[in-house]
Amino acid sequence: MHLTFRQVGADALLVRAPDGESVAALYAALLARRDELPAITEIVPAARTVLLDGLADSALTRQRLAGWQLPPHPPADGPLIELPTVYDGADLAEVAALWGCSAAEAVRLHSSFEYRVAFCGFSPGFGYLTGLPAPYEVPRRDTPRSAVPAGSVALAGPYTGVYPSSSPGGWQLLGRTSVVLWDTGREPAALLAPGVRVRFVPVADA
Amino acid sequence: MTGLVVVRPGPLTTVQDLGRRGVAHLGVPRAGALDEPALRAANRLVGNPAGTAGLETTLGGVALRAVGPQLIAVTGAPAAVRLDGRSVAWGAAVTVPDGSVLDLGPATHGVRGYLAVAGGLAVPPVLGSRSADLLSGLGPAPLTAGQLLPVGPRFPGDRADLIPLPAPPAELVLRLHPGPHLDWFAAAARPLLARSRYLVATASNRIALRTEGPALPRSRSGELPSEGMVLGAVQVPPDGRPVIFLADHPTTGGYPVIGVVPTADLPAAAQARPGTPVRFVPLTR
C-alpha cells in the first residue's frame, strides 16, 4: 500500500492511504504496532487519512512507517457488535424509494451488510460506519432536522451512523436502537470506536 | 465540605485543567485551559501541580464565597481582585477566610482569567479530565449562581510567590507552519494571508479564534473528505476568512487547512479581544 505523509505543524503527521479499506488496515496496524514507533498522543483515523498527533519524533515515525508492509484490507476479526434496531425511521420510505424497493426490502438490505466503524467525529461516540455498497449511497436531507433523537440509525453518502445523543442532523433516518452508544461512566465510553464491526438486527420494538 | 460557592458566575466561567488526551479518535475534543501558561502559573502560586483544575473566566470575572479557608490566586487577563470589598493582589496567592467573598472584576485587558485554589476543584473527572468542553458538552457545565464547587485536599510542597507572564497582546502575531492542503488554495492565498491585516472577530470562542479580513482565494471548491484536525490548525471555510482552532475544536473537519499556528502562540490568541489586529508570519516549514 502506498502511504503519503504530510507534516502538520511541529509535531503531527497526516498519513494518507489510497482508500477507506487501506485506512482501516493502517489504523489497525498502528494500534497493534504502536510500540514500534516513538510516542504518539493521538491516532485519529478519518475518511482517507490517519492523523498522528503529539509525536515525540515525527521524522523517525515517518521513516519507520514508510517501511511497514501493510495489507490492503483491515483484519476481519475485530470486535463485532450487534445493534437491535427498530426500522421505523421517518425517512425509511424515502430511502426505499431512492433504492427502488419496498420499505421491507430496504430493511432487509440495510441489515444484511456488515459494517465497520471507519472513524468518529461530529460528536463524541458518533461513528461513521462503512460497509454499505456504493449503489445504496443516499444524499443528505436538503433541510437538516433541528433535533434527531439519540439512538437514531441514519444514512448519508457512503456512511451509516447512529446518533449517540440527541442533536441536529441532516442524515436520512432509517430507525432507532435503544443501545446506549456513548456513556462516559462506562469502559469503553464509546461502543462504536474505530475498527469495531457492526450488524444491525431488525427487531419489532427496542 | 470545603469549597467555593458561586456568588456571581460571570458571563462564561468554566472549570479547566490541561484537557483530555488519547481520546480524539472517539470524537472527543482536547478541551483544557486556552491560556495554558496562565493556568499553570495560577496553580504554582497556590502550590498545586500544573494540571490541577481551576476556573477560566471570560471578560467579566467571577465572585466566589469560601466555605472553609481557601488559598486562591488569579492570573491571565489582568483585573481588579477584591476580598470582601478590599483590593488584594492579582497574580499572587490570597488567603480567603471562611465565609469571605473573593471578587474577580472584569478584565481590564485580555479575555480570560484563571483562578486556582489550593487543592484544586474536585469536580468529578470525565475521561481523565475535569475540563468543560463547550463543543461536545463533556465535563462540568459553565458556572451558575449558588453552585458549590468542591475543593480537594491541599498538595504538599512549596509554591511560587510571583510568576511573570506576558501581557495580553495589542497586536496578535501568529507564526504559521505550512498547512497540509496548500494545493486547495490559489497561489495568491498565502502571500495575501502574510501581508494582510486581520482582526479578531466577535464570534471567537473556545472552539476557534475567528477573523475578519480579506477572503483567501481557493483553487478548488467543495470540502475534502473528513480529516483529523490539530490544535492551531488554520481552516478556511467557504467565506475565505481564516479560523484558528483552539482547545474545544472538533477532532475532524472538512475545510482545507492553510497553515498551523505553533501551540506556543496560542495563549496570546486566547487573550486577544475582538477587534485586536492579527498578523500571520509564515514559517518555511
Short mmCIF file of N, CA and C in Angstrom, two decimals, chain A residues 6-10 12 14 16 27 41-49 51 53 58 119-126 128 182 184 189-190 192-194, chain B residues 20-30 126-127 133 135-136 138 177-183 225-231 233 251-252 257 260 285:
data_model
loop_
_atom_site.label_atom_id
_atom_site.label_comp_id
_atom_site.label_asym_id
_atom_site.label_seq_id
_atom_site.Cartn_x
_atom_site.Cartn_y
_atom_site.Cartn_z
N ARG A 6 2.20 14.01 5.23
CA ARG A 6 2.32 15.46 5.27
C ARG A 6 2.53 15.90 6.71
N GLN A 7 3.54 16.71 6.91
CA GLN A 7 3.79 17.26 8.23
C GLN A 7 2.69 18.29 8.53
N VAL A 8 2.12 18.24 9.72
CA VAL A 8 1.10 19.21 10.11
C VAL A 8 1.60 19.91 11.37
N GLY A 9 2.10 21.13 11.20
CA GLY A 9 2.67 21.84 12.34
C GLY A 9 3.92 21.14 12.82
N ALA A 10 4.28 21.40 14.09
CA ALA A 10 5.58 20.93 14.58
C ALA A 10 5.57 19.45 14.92
N ALA A 12 2.86 16.84 14.29
CA ALA A 12 1.81 15.94 13.80
C ALA A 12 2.10 15.56 12.36
N LEU A 14 0.08 13.78 8.93
CA LEU A 14 -1.13 13.29 8.30
C LEU A 14 -0.70 12.21 7.32
N ARG A 16 -1.76 9.61 4.52
CA ARG A 16 -2.85 9.41 3.57
C ARG A 16 -2.70 8.03 2.95
N TYR A 27 -4.85 1.86 10.27
CA TYR A 27 -5.24 2.16 11.65
C TYR A 27 -5.07 0.93 12.54
N THR A 41 0.57 10.76 20.82
CA THR A 41 -0.52 11.05 21.76
C THR A 41 -1.88 10.66 21.19
N GLU A 42 -2.12 10.99 19.92
CA GLU A 42 -3.43 10.73 19.32
C GLU A 42 -3.26 10.05 17.96
N ILE A 43 -4.07 9.01 17.74
CA ILE A 43 -4.13 8.36 16.43
C ILE A 43 -5.57 8.51 15.96
N VAL A 44 -5.79 9.38 14.98
CA VAL A 44 -7.16 9.75 14.60
C VAL A 44 -7.43 9.35 13.14
N PRO A 45 -8.13 8.22 12.95
CA PRO A 45 -8.46 7.85 11.59
C PRO A 45 -9.57 8.74 11.04
N ALA A 46 -9.63 8.87 9.74
CA ALA A 46 -10.71 9.61 9.08
C ALA A 46 -10.98 8.94 7.74
N ALA A 47 -11.57 9.66 6.80
CA ALA A 47 -12.02 9.02 5.56
C ALA A 47 -10.86 8.46 4.72
N ARG A 48 -9.82 9.27 4.51
CA ARG A 48 -8.70 8.85 3.66
C ARG A 48 -7.36 8.98 4.36
N THR A 49 -7.40 9.35 5.63
CA THR A 49 -6.16 9.68 6.34
C THR A 49 -6.18 9.13 7.76
N LEU A 51 -4.45 10.72 11.22
CA LEU A 51 -3.66 11.79 11.80
C LEU A 51 -2.91 11.25 13.02
N ASP A 53 -0.88 12.68 16.06
CA ASP A 53 -0.68 13.98 16.69
C ASP A 53 0.07 13.80 18.01
N SER A 58 8.63 13.13 14.84
CA SER A 58 7.84 12.91 13.63
C SER A 58 8.70 12.36 12.48
N PHE A 119 -14.35 5.78 11.37
CA PHE A 119 -13.80 6.84 12.22
C PHE A 119 -14.93 7.48 13.01
N CYS A 120 -14.57 8.28 14.00
CA CYS A 120 -15.55 9.03 14.79
C CYS A 120 -15.39 10.51 14.49
N GLY A 121 -16.44 11.24 14.72
CA GLY A 121 -16.40 12.68 14.52
C GLY A 121 -17.78 13.23 14.76
N PHE A 122 -17.99 14.48 14.49
CA PHE A 122 -19.27 15.16 14.64
C PHE A 122 -19.61 15.35 16.12
N SER A 123 -19.65 14.28 16.89
CA SER A 123 -19.81 14.41 18.34
C SER A 123 -19.19 13.17 18.97
N PRO A 124 -18.86 13.22 20.28
CA PRO A 124 -18.20 12.06 20.90
C PRO A 124 -19.02 10.78 20.71
N GLY A 125 -18.35 9.74 20.24
CA GLY A 125 -19.00 8.45 20.08
C GLY A 125 -19.83 8.31 18.82
N PHE A 126 -19.83 9.34 17.96
CA PHE A 126 -20.55 9.22 16.69
C PHE A 126 -19.62 8.54 15.68
N TYR A 128 -18.69 6.82 12.05
CA TYR A 128 -19.00 6.77 10.62
C TYR A 128 -18.75 5.34 10.17
N TRP A 182 -22.87 5.86 23.89
CA TRP A 182 -21.86 6.73 24.48
C TRP A 182 -22.18 6.95 25.94
N THR A 184 -19.86 8.11 29.35
CA THR A 184 -18.51 8.39 29.87
C THR A 184 -18.27 7.67 31.20
N ALA A 189 -16.19 4.03 26.83
CA ALA A 189 -17.22 5.06 26.76
C ALA A 189 -17.96 4.99 25.43
N ALA A 190 -17.19 4.74 24.35
CA ALA A 190 -17.80 4.67 23.01
C ALA A 190 -17.90 3.22 22.58
N LEU A 192 -19.05 2.40 19.61
CA LEU A 192 -18.68 2.38 18.20
C LEU A 192 -17.35 3.09 17.99
N ALA A 193 -16.29 2.48 18.48
CA ALA A 193 -14.94 3.03 18.30
C ALA A 193 -14.41 2.56 16.95
N PRO A 194 -13.47 3.31 16.37
CA PRO A 194 -12.93 2.90 15.07
C PRO A 194 -12.44 1.45 15.09
N ARG B 20 -8.20 16.73 27.83
CA ARG B 20 -8.25 15.28 27.60
C ARG B 20 -7.27 14.88 26.51
N ARG B 21 -6.57 13.77 26.76
CA ARG B 21 -5.64 13.26 25.75
C ARG B 21 -5.96 11.81 25.45
N GLY B 22 -5.64 11.41 24.24
CA GLY B 22 -5.78 10.00 23.88
C GLY B 22 -7.20 9.58 23.54
N VAL B 23 -8.11 10.52 23.37
CA VAL B 23 -9.49 10.16 23.06
C VAL B 23 -10.01 10.88 21.80
N ALA B 24 -9.12 11.51 21.05
CA ALA B 24 -9.55 12.23 19.84
C ALA B 24 -10.17 11.27 18.82
N HIS B 25 -9.70 10.00 18.82
CA HIS B 25 -10.25 9.04 17.85
C HIS B 25 -11.70 8.69 18.15
N LEU B 26 -12.19 9.05 19.35
CA LEU B 26 -13.60 8.84 19.66
C LEU B 26 -14.43 10.09 19.39
N GLY B 27 -13.79 11.10 18.81
CA GLY B 27 -14.50 12.35 18.52
C GLY B 27 -14.55 13.29 19.71
N VAL B 28 -13.65 13.08 20.68
CA VAL B 28 -13.64 13.90 21.89
C VAL B 28 -12.58 15.00 21.78
N PRO B 29 -13.01 16.27 21.80
CA PRO B 29 -12.05 17.38 21.74
C PRO B 29 -11.11 17.38 22.93
N ARG B 30 -9.97 18.07 22.81
CA ARG B 30 -8.99 18.05 23.90
C ARG B 30 -9.42 18.93 25.07
N VAL B 126 -14.06 13.49 33.84
CA VAL B 126 -14.70 12.77 32.75
C VAL B 126 -13.62 12.44 31.72
N LEU B 127 -13.42 11.17 31.44
CA LEU B 127 -12.38 10.74 30.51
C LEU B 127 -11.04 11.37 30.87
N ASP B 133 -15.91 21.03 28.13
CA ASP B 133 -15.70 21.06 26.68
C ASP B 133 -16.99 21.63 26.09
N LEU B 135 -17.76 22.36 23.06
CA LEU B 135 -18.23 21.84 21.77
C LEU B 135 -19.15 20.65 21.99
N SER B 136 -18.70 19.70 22.79
CA SER B 136 -19.49 18.48 22.92
C SER B 136 -20.23 18.37 24.24
N LEU B 138 -19.02 17.84 27.24
CA LEU B 138 -18.42 16.97 28.25
C LEU B 138 -17.88 17.81 29.40
N HIS B 177 3.03 27.48 10.39
CA HIS B 177 3.62 26.39 9.60
C HIS B 177 2.76 26.20 8.36
N PRO B 178 3.35 25.76 7.24
CA PRO B 178 2.52 25.46 6.07
C PRO B 178 1.50 24.37 6.42
N GLY B 179 0.30 24.51 5.89
CA GLY B 179 -0.75 23.54 6.17
C GLY B 179 -0.69 22.36 5.21
N PRO B 180 -1.48 21.32 5.50
CA PRO B 180 -1.44 20.12 4.65
C PRO B 180 -2.23 20.24 3.35
N HIS B 181 -2.95 21.35 3.14
CA HIS B 181 -3.81 21.44 1.94
C HIS B 181 -3.50 22.67 1.11
N LEU B 182 -2.20 22.99 0.97
CA LEU B 182 -1.86 24.20 0.23
C LEU B 182 -2.37 24.12 -1.21
N ASP B 183 -2.47 22.87 -1.73
CA ASP B 183 -2.94 22.70 -3.11
C ASP B 183 -4.42 23.07 -3.28
N PRO B 225 -12.61 15.14 2.09
CA PRO B 225 -13.14 14.11 2.97
C PRO B 225 -12.68 14.40 4.40
N SER B 226 -13.55 14.15 5.36
CA SER B 226 -13.24 14.40 6.78
C SER B 226 -11.84 13.96 7.14
N GLU B 227 -11.14 14.79 7.90
CA GLU B 227 -9.74 14.56 8.21
C GLU B 227 -9.46 15.00 9.64
N GLY B 228 -8.53 14.33 10.31
CA GLY B 228 -8.18 14.72 11.68
C GLY B 228 -7.62 16.13 11.72
N MET B 229 -7.99 16.88 12.75
CA MET B 229 -7.58 18.29 12.87
C MET B 229 -6.72 18.48 14.12
N VAL B 230 -5.70 19.33 14.01
CA VAL B 230 -4.83 19.59 15.15
C VAL B 230 -5.15 20.94 15.79
N LEU B 231 -4.74 21.08 17.04
CA LEU B 231 -4.81 22.37 17.72
C LEU B 231 -3.99 23.38 16.92
N ALA B 233 -4.71 24.52 13.97
CA ALA B 233 -4.97 24.45 12.53
C ALA B 233 -5.72 25.70 12.08
N THR B 251 -12.62 17.25 16.36
CA THR B 251 -11.47 16.38 16.11
C THR B 251 -11.27 16.11 14.62
N THR B 252 -12.34 16.24 13.83
CA THR B 252 -12.20 16.09 12.39
C THR B 252 -12.88 17.27 11.71
N VAL B 257 -6.94 23.31 5.32
CA VAL B 257 -6.11 23.95 6.34
C VAL B 257 -4.92 24.60 5.64
N VAL B 260 -0.69 25.99 10.19
CA VAL B 260 -0.85 25.54 11.57
C VAL B 260 -0.06 26.49 12.48
N ARG B 285 8.69 25.91 7.27
CA ARG B 285 8.18 24.55 7.45
C ARG B 285 7.62 24.40 8.87
#
